[in-house]
């Protein structure tokens, strides 16, 4: 008499190894991992990008008052720090502290860093595109220099 139920086709398709009976398919594991990695970057509440206007960072700092935030330029990096003392929330008491460092892309000037804080708690840090990078995208005519004698077939 067999211990494997004959009426359960899904069980028959899987390996009969008892250790693998509840194994999750690889594709499903990868999807779960991608969701977790994506969720962790989204949960951080920060996004940086280099666009046509320059380098920009947007981050959700709605849990902090403006006086609890500091934005500093250190060497070729922008440091954002937020700290608040213990306060009560929906689940009890909480203390928060974070430090984020963003390396400025090559050519961007640390002296031109500017930050704004919106009323809904989004901190935006902007650095304008440097002139050297802007000039590279413009078109210019390159002069042709003649080398050697002019051939008779040329006008």
Coordinates of C-alpha atoms in Angstrom, one line a residue:
X1 CA 0.0 0.0 0.0
X2 CA 1.4 3.4 -1.0
X3 CA 1.7 6.3 1.4
X4 CA 1.5 8.8 -1.5
X5 CA -2.1 9.9 -2.1
X6 CA -3.1 9.1 -5.7
X7 CA -5.8 11.8 -5.9
X8 CA -3.4 14.8 -5.4
X9 CA -1.7 15.5 -8.8
X10 CA 0.3 18.5 -7.5
X11 CA 2.0 16.2 -5.0
X12 CA 3.0 13.8 -7.7
X13 CA 4.6 16.5 -9.8
X14 CA 7.0 17.4 -7.1
X15 CA 9.9 15.5 -5.9
X16 CA 9.2 12.8 -3.4
X17 CA 12.1 13.9 -1.3
X18 CA 10.4 14.9 2.1
X19 CA 12.9 17.7 2.5
X20 CA 11.9 19.3 -0.8
X21 CA 8.2 18.8 -0.4
X22 CA 7.7 22.5 0.6
X23 CA 10.5 24.0 -1.4
X24 CA 9.7 27.3 -3.1
X25 CA 10.5 27.4 -6.9
X26 CA 13.5 29.5 -7.8
X27 CA 11.5 32.0 -9.9
X28 CA 9.3 32.7 -6.9
X29 CA 12.3 33.1 -4.6
X30 CA 13.8 35.6 -7.0
X31 CA 10.5 37.6 -7.2
X32 CA 10.4 37.8 -3.4
X33 CA 14.0 38.9 -3.2
X34 CA 13.5 41.6 -5.9
X35 CA 10.5 42.9 -3.9
X36 CA 12.5 43.0 -0.7
X37 CA 15.4 44.8 -2.3
X38 CA 13.0 47.3 -4.0
X39 CA 11.1 47.8 -0.8
X40 CA 14.2 48.5 1.2
X41 CA 15.3 51.2 -1.1
X42 CA 11.8 52.7 -1.3
X43 CA 11.5 52.5 2.5
X44 CA 14.6 54.6 2.9
X45 CA 12.6 57.4 1.4
X46 CA 15.5 58.8 -0.6
X47 CA 16.1 59.0 -4.3
X48 CA 19.0 60.7 -6.1
X49 CA 19.3 61.4 -9.8
X50 CA 21.4 63.3 -12.3
X51 CA 19.1 65.1 -14.8
X52 CA 19.3 67.9 -17.3
X53 CA 19.1 70.5 -14.4
X54 CA 21.9 68.8 -12.4
X55 CA 22.2 66.5 -9.4
X56 CA 19.2 66.2 -7.2
X57 CA 18.3 64.3 -4.0
X58 CA 14.8 64.0 -2.6
X59 CA 14.1 62.4 0.7
X60 CA 11.2 62.0 3.1
X61 CA 12.1 63.6 6.4
X62 CA 8.5 64.2 7.6
X63 CA 9.3 62.7 11.0
X64 CA 11.7 65.5 11.7
X65 CA 11.3 69.2 12.4
X66 CA 13.4 71.7 10.4
X67 CA 15.5 72.4 13.4
X68 CA 16.4 68.7 13.8
X69 CA 17.9 68.5 10.3
X70 CA 21.4 69.5 9.2
X71 CA 22.7 69.5 5.6
X72 CA 26.5 69.9 5.3
X73 CA 29.1 69.9 2.5
X74 CA 32.2 67.9 3.4
X75 CA 34.9 67.6 0.8
X76 CA 33.1 66.4 -2.3
X77 CA 30.1 65.0 -0.5
X78 CA 26.8 66.2 0.9
X79 CA 25.9 64.9 4.4
X80 CA 22.3 65.0 5.6
X81 CA 21.7 64.3 9.3
X82 CA 18.5 64.1 11.3
X83 CA 18.0 63.5 15.0
X84 CA 15.1 63.8 17.3
X85 CA 14.8 63.0 21.0
X86 CA 12.3 60.5 22.3
X87 CA 8.7 61.3 21.5
X88 CA 5.5 59.5 21.6
X89 CA 3.9 58.0 18.4
X90 CA 1.1 55.6 17.7
X91 CA 3.0 52.6 19.0
X92 CA 4.8 54.0 22.0
X93 CA 8.0 56.1 22.2
X94 CA 10.6 56.5 19.5
X95 CA 14.0 58.1 19.0
X96 CA 15.2 58.6 15.4
X97 CA 18.6 59.4 14.0
X98 CA 20.0 59.0 10.5
X99 CA 23.0 60.1 8.5
X100 CA 23.2 59.9 4.7
X101 CA 26.1 60.8 2.6
X102 CA 25.9 61.5 -1.1
X103 CA 29.1 61.8 -3.2
X104 CA 28.8 64.6 -5.7
X105 CA 29.4 63.5 -9.3
X106 CA 32.6 64.5 -10.9
X107 CA 32.7 68.2 -12.0
X108 CA 29.9 69.3 -9.7
X109 CA 30.8 72.2 -7.4
X110 CA 30.1 71.7 -3.6
X111 CA 29.8 75.5 -3.2
X112 CA 26.6 75.5 -5.3
X113 CA 24.7 73.0 -3.1
X114 CA 21.2 74.3 -2.1
X115 CA 18.5 72.6 -0.1
X116 CA 14.7 73.2 0.4
X117 CA 12.2 71.6 2.8
X118 CA 8.6 71.4 1.6
X119 CA 5.6 71.7 3.9
X120 CA 4.9 67.9 3.5
X121 CA 8.4 67.0 4.8
X122 CA 10.3 66.4 1.5
X123 CA 13.9 67.6 1.7
X124 CA 15.3 68.4 -1.8
X125 CA 19.0 69.0 -2.3
X126 CA 20.1 70.4 -5.7
X127 CA 23.4 71.1 -7.3
X128 CA 23.3 72.8 -10.7
X129 CA 25.0 71.2 -13.7
X130 CA 28.5 72.6 -14.1
X131 CA 29.2 74.8 -17.1
X132 CA 31.9 72.4 -18.4
X133 CA 29.3 69.6 -18.7
X134 CA 26.8 72.0 -20.3
X135 CA 29.2 73.1 -23.0
X136 CA 29.9 69.5 -24.1
X137 CA 26.4 69.0 -25.5
X138 CA 26.6 72.1 -27.7
X139 CA 27.5 71.9 -31.4
X140 CA 30.5 73.7 -32.8
X141 CA 32.2 73.7 -36.2
X142 CA 35.7 72.2 -36.4
X143 CA 38.0 73.9 -38.8
X144 CA 39.7 71.7 -41.4
X145 CA 43.4 72.2 -41.6
X146 CA 45.1 71.5 -44.9
X147 CA 48.1 69.2 -44.7
X148 CA 50.3 68.8 -47.8
X149 CA 49.9 70.2 -51.3
X150 CA 46.4 70.7 -52.8
X151 CA 45.7 68.1 -55.6
X152 CA 44.7 69.5 -59.0
X153 CA 41.4 67.7 -59.0
X154 CA 40.1 69.8 -56.0
X155 CA 38.4 73.1 -56.6

